[in-house]
Amino acid sequence: MEAEANSGSPEDSWAFIQRPGEGCRTVPLAGHVGFDSLPDQLVNQSVSQGFCFNILCVGETGLGKSTLMDTLFNTKFEGEPATHTQPGVQLQSNTYDLQESNVGLKLTIVSTVGFGDQINKEDSYRPIVEFIDAQFEAYLQEELKIRRLLHNYHDSRIHACLYFIAPTGHSLKSLDLVTMKKLDSKVNVIPIIAKSDAISKSELTKFKIKITSELVSNGVQIYQFPTDDEAVAEINGTMNAHLPFAVIGSTEELKIGNKMVKARQYPWGTVQVENEAHCDFVKLREMLIRVNMEDLREQTHSRHYELYRRCKLEEMGFKDTDPDSKPFSLQETYEAKRNEFLGELQKKEEEMRQMFVQRVKEKEAELKEAEKELHEKFDRLKKLHQDEKKKLEDKKKSLDDEVNAFKQRKTAAELLQSQGSQAGGSQTLKRDKEKKN
């Protein structure tokens, strides 16, 4: 581009640029600049990179969540029907690569298996909230890395939550209100009435009004289609009045007239899925996929994820301003947090050292007490041993005396016996002599 002085009319060759604090200056343009191609560049870049979209389907087992997903994207996704015997709520995530024309979409569908099947439903929402927070945490950890790879990172944050409401025709269940209240600050909640062909048209109208009234009275913030863009303001404003959408899903195709349509065949007639007189399936598909998919992605990042990120960083001690409302740099925050951490570490180290010294002293006192008890026990045993030894010595002495006395008596007895034997022998000799004479 070349700038030259030109005395022609401003309408023909001059571009006027008004800058704050400056007068009006004129810059001539020699030809077409080309920055009006920026939207095309962005489109080409986005198409080459592809898009991702993550849907969370929350609802009781048997409300047709998988069938509706198949109908929305005109694809037969993998999956088996869930049973009603799950011990708890489990989240099952499946990712698919879809292609439409030259646009690629990485679609992730997350189902809540076993939701509402337990007798105690008090904490049924907890696994769902933990799963959503886990995806936020994974993205935050990727952002906090020194070498970030966000352009190649698979964003698993939930962009839209389709909450399936049972077609009771009366009112919302307590489980529905509690769960949507817990989720409205973390994800874009879009309530839909599943299997809406189960109730009549008049009942359906009253049911929609009742649901809207209960959501407002309980402070549940559901996703509202944006109306700030003039291009979609009218259609989104109209669709907001139709919430919650009453939908029907079906993968069966029946021939109606001269064309094949998705429908459900009943003994009394046929319900066409894409017939707006029969259900709101077309409205849901238009609002969710064709018109507001990018807004759902943007709302997830700028509202729900930013709220989680802010709360998480505040818990970690990071803040934007100091007590004097002055800007607080990240380095200062890091240094302050690091010094605080080191101070707490030294404090804990000192507490552990004091505790260790105290325990050592207590252990030494216990050992001294045990040593004292051992000495006392040793003295008692020693004294007992001496007493036993003295008793044994006295008993030995008495036994020795008895042995000596016994030996003396034995000697005396032997002496008397020998004397008696000699006396008896002399008398026998005397009698023998007398007989011979």
Short mmCIF file of C-alpha atoms in Angstrom, two decimals, residues 62-429:
data_model
loop_
_atom_site.label_atom_id
_atom_site.label_comp_id
_atom_site.label_asym_id
_atom_site.label_seq_id
_atom_site.Cartn_x
_atom_site.Cartn_y
_atom_site.Cartn_z
CA GLY A 62 -35.78 -45.43 29.54
CA LEU A 63 -36.56 -41.84 28.49
CA GLY A 64 -34.99 -42.29 25.05
CA LYS A 65 -31.70 -40.39 25.46
CA SER A 66 -29.72 -42.58 23.06
CA THR A 67 -32.54 -42.67 20.51
CA LEU A 68 -32.79 -38.88 20.49
CA MET A 69 -29.03 -38.54 19.92
CA ASP A 70 -29.24 -40.95 17.00
CA THR A 71 -32.12 -38.95 15.57
CA LEU A 72 -30.45 -35.56 16.07
CA PHE A 73 -27.30 -36.47 14.18
CA ASN A 74 -28.92 -39.00 11.82
CA THR A 75 -26.38 -41.63 12.92
CA LYS A 76 -26.51 -44.92 14.75
CA PHE A 77 -24.17 -44.44 17.70
CA GLU A 78 -22.66 -47.29 19.65
CA GLY A 79 -24.18 -48.29 22.94
CA GLU A 80 -26.35 -50.81 24.68
CA PRO A 81 -29.59 -50.17 26.60
CA ALA A 82 -28.90 -49.61 30.29
CA THR A 83 -30.58 -51.68 32.98
CA HIS A 84 -32.36 -50.43 36.09
CA THR A 85 -30.05 -52.37 38.43
CA GLN A 86 -27.11 -49.94 38.63
CA PRO A 87 -25.87 -49.49 42.23
CA GLY A 88 -25.06 -45.82 41.52
CA VAL A 89 -24.95 -43.15 38.85
CA GLN A 90 -22.17 -43.70 36.30
CA LEU A 91 -21.19 -41.39 33.48
CA GLN A 92 -20.37 -43.02 30.17
CA SER A 93 -18.56 -40.92 27.56
CA ASN A 94 -18.22 -41.75 23.86
CA THR A 95 -16.50 -39.64 21.21
CA TYR A 96 -17.31 -39.80 17.50
CA ASP A 97 -15.81 -38.11 14.42
CA LEU A 98 -18.58 -36.86 12.15
CA GLN A 99 -18.27 -35.31 8.70
CA GLU A 100 -20.82 -33.12 6.94
CA SER A 101 -19.78 -31.64 3.58
CA ASN A 102 -16.22 -30.49 4.29
CA VAL A 103 -16.79 -29.71 7.99
CA GLY A 104 -15.52 -32.14 10.62
CA LEU A 105 -17.07 -32.39 14.06
CA LYS A 106 -15.66 -34.28 17.05
CA LEU A 107 -18.84 -35.09 18.95
CA THR A 108 -18.77 -36.37 22.53
CA ILE A 109 -21.94 -37.75 24.08
CA VAL A 110 -21.99 -38.32 27.83
CA SER A 111 -24.82 -40.39 29.29
CA THR A 112 -25.84 -40.73 32.93
CA VAL A 113 -26.27 -44.47 33.36
CA GLY A 114 -28.47 -45.42 36.31
CA PHE A 115 -29.70 -41.89 37.04
CA GLY A 116 -32.89 -42.03 39.13
CA ASP A 117 -32.84 -45.82 39.55
CA GLN A 118 -31.73 -45.88 43.19
CA ILE A 119 -34.04 -45.89 46.19
CA ASN A 120 -32.01 -43.11 47.83
CA LYS A 121 -31.67 -40.39 45.18
CA GLU A 122 -30.23 -37.77 47.52
CA ASP A 123 -26.75 -37.71 45.95
CA SER A 124 -27.65 -38.70 42.40
CA TYR A 125 -26.45 -35.33 41.08
CA ARG A 126 -23.02 -35.55 42.71
CA PRO A 127 -21.27 -37.77 40.09
CA ILE A 128 -22.54 -35.46 37.34
CA VAL A 129 -21.19 -32.33 39.04
CA GLU A 130 -17.87 -34.05 39.73
CA PHE A 131 -17.58 -35.10 36.09
CA ILE A 132 -18.21 -31.55 34.83
CA ASP A 133 -15.68 -30.13 37.31
CA ALA A 134 -13.14 -32.76 36.27
CA GLN A 135 -13.34 -31.55 32.65
CA PHE A 136 -12.89 -27.94 33.79
CA GLU A 137 -9.94 -28.97 35.93
CA ALA A 138 -8.27 -30.80 33.04
CA TYR A 139 -8.58 -27.72 30.82
CA LEU A 140 -7.29 -25.45 33.61
CA GLN A 141 -4.26 -27.68 34.16
CA GLU A 142 -3.51 -27.49 30.44
CA GLU A 143 -3.76 -23.69 30.59
CA LEU A 144 -1.40 -23.49 33.55
CA LYS A 145 1.34 -25.51 31.84
CA ILE A 146 4.50 -23.72 30.74
CA ARG A 147 4.21 -25.25 27.27
CA ARG A 148 0.54 -25.15 26.40
CA LEU A 149 -0.91 -27.08 23.49
CA LEU A 150 -4.46 -25.78 23.55
CA HIS A 151 -4.72 -25.79 19.75
CA ASN A 152 -4.26 -29.57 19.77
CA TYR A 153 -5.99 -30.17 23.10
CA HIS A 154 -9.24 -32.14 22.97
CA ASP A 155 -11.68 -29.91 24.79
CA SER A 156 -13.88 -32.22 26.85
CA ARG A 157 -15.84 -29.50 28.66
CA ILE A 158 -19.60 -29.99 28.46
CA HIS A 159 -21.16 -27.43 26.10
CA ALA A 160 -24.82 -28.40 26.44
CA CYS A 161 -26.80 -30.42 28.97
CA LEU A 162 -30.03 -31.89 27.66
CA TYR A 163 -32.12 -32.61 30.72
CA PHE A 164 -34.79 -35.20 29.92
CA ILE A 165 -38.04 -34.72 31.83
CA ALA A 166 -40.44 -37.63 32.19
CA PRO A 167 -43.81 -36.95 30.47
CA THR A 168 -45.90 -37.18 33.64
CA GLY A 169 -48.09 -34.22 32.73
CA HIS A 170 -48.20 -33.04 36.35
CA SER A 171 -45.04 -31.37 37.69
CA LEU A 172 -41.30 -31.75 38.00
CA LYS A 173 -39.90 -34.32 40.40
CA SER A 174 -37.77 -33.19 43.32
CA LEU A 175 -34.84 -35.02 41.74
CA ASP A 176 -35.22 -32.92 38.58
CA LEU A 177 -35.32 -29.62 40.46
CA VAL A 178 -32.36 -30.43 42.70
CA THR A 179 -30.22 -31.70 39.83
CA MET A 180 -30.94 -28.76 37.51
CA LYS A 181 -30.27 -26.32 40.36
CA LYS A 182 -26.87 -27.92 40.97
CA LEU A 183 -26.02 -27.87 37.26
CA ASP A 184 -27.23 -24.44 36.12
CA SER A 185 -24.04 -22.65 37.22
CA LYS A 186 -21.76 -25.23 35.60
CA VAL A 187 -23.32 -26.03 32.24
CA ASN A 188 -25.91 -24.77 29.75
CA VAL A 189 -29.06 -26.62 30.83
CA ILE A 190 -31.72 -27.16 28.14
CA PRO A 191 -34.79 -28.94 29.55
CA ILE A 192 -36.72 -31.15 27.17
CA ILE A 193 -39.83 -33.27 27.65
CA ALA A 194 -38.96 -36.77 26.48
CA LYS A 195 -41.44 -39.06 24.74
CA SER A 196 -43.92 -36.21 24.51
CA ASP A 197 -46.31 -38.34 22.45
CA ALA A 198 -47.30 -40.02 25.72
CA ILE A 199 -49.52 -37.07 26.72
CA SER A 200 -52.19 -35.13 24.87
CA LYS A 201 -51.67 -31.73 23.28
CA SER A 202 -53.67 -29.83 25.91
CA GLU A 203 -51.89 -31.63 28.75
CA LEU A 204 -48.57 -30.88 27.09
CA THR A 205 -49.29 -27.15 26.98
CA LYS A 206 -50.24 -27.10 30.66
CA PHE A 207 -47.19 -29.23 31.49
CA LYS A 208 -44.85 -26.75 29.78
CA ILE A 209 -46.36 -23.85 31.72
CA LYS A 210 -46.09 -25.80 34.98
CA ILE A 211 -42.43 -26.68 34.34
CA THR A 212 -41.54 -23.07 33.50
CA SER A 213 -43.30 -21.82 36.63
CA GLU A 214 -41.52 -24.33 38.87
CA LEU A 215 -38.13 -23.53 37.37
CA VAL A 216 -38.63 -19.80 37.97
CA SER A 217 -39.98 -20.26 41.51
CA ASN A 218 -37.02 -22.49 42.44
CA GLY A 219 -34.43 -20.16 40.91
CA VAL A 220 -33.21 -22.59 38.25
CA GLN A 221 -31.37 -20.72 35.48
CA ILE A 222 -31.79 -22.62 32.22
CA TYR A 223 -30.03 -21.68 28.99
CA GLN A 224 -31.72 -18.91 27.04
CA PHE A 225 -31.03 -18.62 23.34
CA PRO A 226 -29.25 -15.28 22.74
CA THR A 227 -31.24 -12.41 21.31
CA ASP A 228 -28.51 -9.75 21.13
CA ASP A 229 -27.60 -10.64 17.54
CA GLU A 230 -30.05 -9.11 15.07
CA ALA A 231 -29.57 -12.00 12.65
CA VAL A 232 -30.98 -14.57 15.08
CA ALA A 233 -32.79 -12.39 17.60
CA GLU A 234 -36.24 -13.02 16.17
CA ILE A 235 -35.97 -16.79 15.83
CA ASN A 236 -34.24 -17.21 19.21
CA GLY A 237 -36.82 -15.02 20.93
CA THR A 238 -39.57 -17.19 19.47
CA MET A 239 -37.83 -20.41 20.48
CA ASN A 240 -37.27 -19.23 24.06
CA ALA A 241 -41.04 -19.09 24.36
CA HIS A 242 -41.27 -22.76 23.35
CA LEU A 243 -38.95 -24.02 26.13
CA PRO A 244 -38.97 -26.72 27.32
CA PHE A 245 -39.05 -28.52 23.98
CA ALA A 246 -41.35 -31.53 23.71
CA VAL A 247 -39.45 -34.04 21.59
CA ILE A 248 -39.81 -37.49 20.11
CA GLY A 249 -36.96 -39.64 18.86
CA SER A 250 -37.04 -42.43 16.32
CA THR A 251 -34.60 -44.12 13.98
CA GLU A 252 -37.32 -45.94 12.05
CA GLU A 253 -38.30 -44.63 8.65
CA LEU A 254 -41.82 -45.00 7.32
CA LYS A 255 -43.24 -44.04 3.96
CA ILE A 256 -45.68 -41.17 4.33
CA GLY A 257 -47.10 -40.09 1.01
CA ASN A 258 -44.27 -40.16 -1.51
CA LYS A 259 -41.30 -39.81 0.84
CA MET A 260 -39.60 -41.66 3.69
CA VAL A 261 -39.73 -39.88 7.06
CA LYS A 262 -38.65 -40.68 10.60
CA ALA A 263 -41.74 -41.63 12.52
CA ARG A 264 -43.23 -43.85 15.20
CA GLN A 265 -46.01 -46.21 14.19
CA TYR A 266 -48.82 -46.76 16.69
CA PRO A 267 -52.06 -48.75 16.43
CA TRP A 268 -53.97 -45.47 16.32
CA GLY A 269 -51.73 -43.63 13.86
CA THR A 270 -48.27 -42.34 13.04
CA VAL A 271 -46.21 -39.66 14.81
CA GLN A 272 -43.70 -37.91 12.55
CA VAL A 273 -40.53 -36.80 14.30
CA GLU A 274 -39.80 -33.91 11.94
CA ASN A 275 -43.38 -32.67 11.77
CA GLU A 276 -43.57 -29.49 13.88
CA ALA A 277 -47.27 -30.09 14.41
CA HIS A 278 -46.43 -33.34 16.22
CA CYS A 279 -43.40 -32.35 18.36
CA ASP A 280 -40.59 -29.81 18.82
CA PHE A 281 -37.79 -32.00 17.51
CA VAL A 282 -37.08 -29.72 14.54
CA LYS A 283 -36.95 -26.68 16.84
CA LEU A 284 -34.48 -28.42 19.14
CA ARG A 285 -32.27 -29.47 16.25
CA GLU A 286 -32.30 -26.00 14.70
CA MET A 287 -31.53 -24.23 17.97
CA LEU A 288 -28.97 -26.73 19.23
CA ILE A 289 -26.99 -27.48 16.08
CA ARG A 290 -27.68 -25.03 13.27
CA VAL A 291 -28.15 -21.69 15.06
CA ASN A 292 -26.63 -21.67 18.55
CA MET A 293 -23.92 -24.34 18.70
CA GLU A 294 -21.13 -21.75 18.67
CA ASP A 295 -22.90 -19.67 21.33
CA LEU A 296 -23.15 -22.75 23.54
CA ARG A 297 -19.42 -23.27 23.16
CA GLU A 298 -18.75 -19.60 23.88
CA GLN A 299 -21.03 -19.56 26.94
CA THR A 300 -19.27 -22.63 28.30
CA HIS A 301 -15.87 -20.96 28.00
CA SER A 302 -16.69 -17.37 28.94
CA ARG A 303 -19.24 -18.02 31.67
CA HIS A 304 -19.13 -21.45 33.26
CA TYR A 305 -15.44 -22.21 32.83
CA GLU A 306 -14.42 -18.68 33.84
CA LEU A 307 -16.48 -19.01 37.02
CA TYR A 308 -14.79 -22.31 37.85
CA ARG A 309 -11.35 -20.90 36.97
CA ARG A 310 -11.87 -17.79 39.09
CA CYS A 311 -13.04 -19.76 42.13
CA LYS A 312 -10.19 -22.24 41.74
CA LEU A 313 -7.51 -19.54 41.47
CA GLU A 314 -8.99 -17.65 44.42
CA GLU A 315 -8.79 -20.85 46.46
CA MET A 316 -5.12 -21.08 45.46
CA GLY A 317 -4.57 -17.52 46.73
CA PHE A 318 -4.37 -15.65 43.41
CA LYS A 319 -6.11 -12.31 43.03
CA ASP A 320 -6.21 -9.37 40.62
CA THR A 321 -5.93 -6.47 43.09
CA ASP A 322 -4.27 -5.88 46.44
CA PRO A 323 -6.14 -4.51 49.51
CA ASP A 324 -5.66 -0.98 48.10
CA SER A 325 -7.45 -1.95 44.84
CA LYS A 326 -4.23 -1.63 42.88
CA PRO A 327 -3.30 -4.09 40.13
CA PHE A 328 -1.59 -7.20 41.41
CA SER A 329 0.87 -8.87 39.08
CA LEU A 330 1.05 -12.61 38.74
CA GLN A 331 4.70 -12.58 39.81
CA GLU A 332 3.88 -10.67 43.00
CA THR A 333 1.02 -13.04 43.69
CA TYR A 334 3.30 -16.00 43.12
CA GLU A 335 6.03 -14.56 45.36
CA ALA A 336 3.52 -13.74 48.11
CA LYS A 337 2.00 -17.20 47.87
CA ARG A 338 5.46 -18.78 47.81
CA ASN A 339 6.56 -16.82 50.91
CA GLU A 340 3.32 -17.72 52.63
CA PHE A 341 3.86 -21.36 51.74
CA LEU A 342 7.46 -21.28 52.98
CA GLY A 343 6.32 -19.62 56.20
CA GLU A 344 3.68 -22.27 56.73
CA LEU A 345 6.24 -24.93 55.87
CA GLN A 346 8.71 -23.58 58.44
CA LYS A 347 5.93 -23.31 60.99
CA LYS A 348 4.89 -26.90 60.37
CA GLU A 349 8.54 -27.97 60.48
CA GLU A 350 9.00 -26.24 63.84
CA GLU A 351 5.78 -27.81 65.13
CA MET A 352 6.97 -31.22 63.97
CA ARG A 353 10.37 -30.65 65.60
CA GLN A 354 8.75 -29.61 68.88
CA MET A 355 6.43 -32.59 68.65
CA PHE A 356 9.40 -34.85 67.95
CA VAL A 357 11.33 -33.44 70.95
CA GLN A 358 8.24 -33.81 73.13
CA ARG A 359 7.74 -37.38 72.03
CA VAL A 360 11.42 -38.15 72.63
CA LYS A 361 11.15 -36.75 76.15
CA GLU A 362 7.99 -38.72 76.77
CA LYS A 363 9.69 -41.84 75.44
CA GLU A 364 12.76 -41.23 77.63
CA ALA A 365 10.51 -40.78 80.67
CA GLU A 366 8.70 -44.01 79.78
CA LEU A 367 12.04 -45.82 79.38
CA LYS A 368 13.32 -44.45 82.71
CA GLU A 369 10.13 -45.52 84.41
CA ALA A 370 10.42 -48.95 82.82
CA GLU A 371 14.10 -49.14 83.87
CA LYS A 372 13.17 -48.19 87.42
CA GLU A 373 10.49 -50.86 87.47
CA LEU A 374 12.99 -53.39 86.14
CA HIS A 375 15.51 -52.49 88.88
CA GLU A 376 12.85 -52.79 91.54
CA LYS A 377 11.77 -56.10 90.12
CA PHE A 378 15.41 -57.24 90.00
CA ASP A 379 15.93 -56.24 93.65
CA ARG A 380 12.78 -58.11 94.65
CA LEU A 381 13.87 -61.17 92.75
CA LYS A 382 17.39 -60.92 94.21
CA LYS A 383 16.04 -60.68 97.74
CA LEU A 384 13.66 -63.53 97.06
CA HIS A 385 16.58 -65.56 95.70
CA GLN A 386 18.64 -64.85 98.80
CA ASP A 387 15.76 -65.86 101.07
CA GLU A 388 15.27 -69.05 99.09
CA LYS A 389 19.02 -69.73 99.20
CA LYS A 390 19.08 -69.24 102.97
CA LYS A 391 16.13 -71.54 103.39
CA LEU A 392 17.83 -74.17 101.24
CA GLU A 393 21.05 -73.84 103.24
CA ASP A 394 19.15 -74.21 106.52
CA LYS A 395 17.33 -77.20 105.15
CA LYS A 396 20.61 -78.69 103.92
CA LYS A 397 22.17 -78.19 107.34
CA SER A 398 19.26 -79.86 109.05
CA LEU A 399 19.47 -82.73 106.57
CA ASP A 400 23.20 -83.06 107.22
CA ASP A 401 22.52 -83.18 110.95
CA GLU A 402 19.88 -85.83 110.41
CA VAL A 403 22.30 -87.82 108.21
CA ASN A 404 25.04 -87.64 110.88
CA ALA A 405 22.62 -88.65 113.61
CA PHE A 406 21.41 -91.52 111.43
CA LYS A 407 25.01 -92.64 110.81
CA GLN A 408 25.73 -92.57 114.55
CA ARG A 409 22.65 -94.62 115.29
CA LYS A 410 23.59 -97.01 112.53
CA THR A 411 27.12 -97.42 113.93
CA ALA A 412 25.80 -98.02 117.44
CA ALA A 413 23.33 -100.54 116.14
CA GLU A 414 25.99 -102.36 114.17
CA LEU A 415 28.23 -102.41 117.27
CA LEU A 416 25.48 -103.81 119.44
CA GLN A 417 24.69 -106.39 116.80
CA SER A 418 28.31 -107.52 116.59
CA GLN A 419 28.58 -107.76 120.37
CA GLY A 420 25.40 -109.79 120.50
CA SER A 421 26.70 -112.12 117.81
CA GLN A 422 29.95 -112.71 119.78
CA ALA A 423 28.04 -113.41 122.98
CA GLY A 424 25.78 -115.86 121.26
CA GLY A 425 28.72 -117.71 119.69
CA SER A 426 30.51 -118.23 123.02
CA GLN A 427 27.40 -119.66 124.64
CA THR A 428 26.97 -122.12 121.74
CA LEU A 429 30.56 -123.32 122.13
#
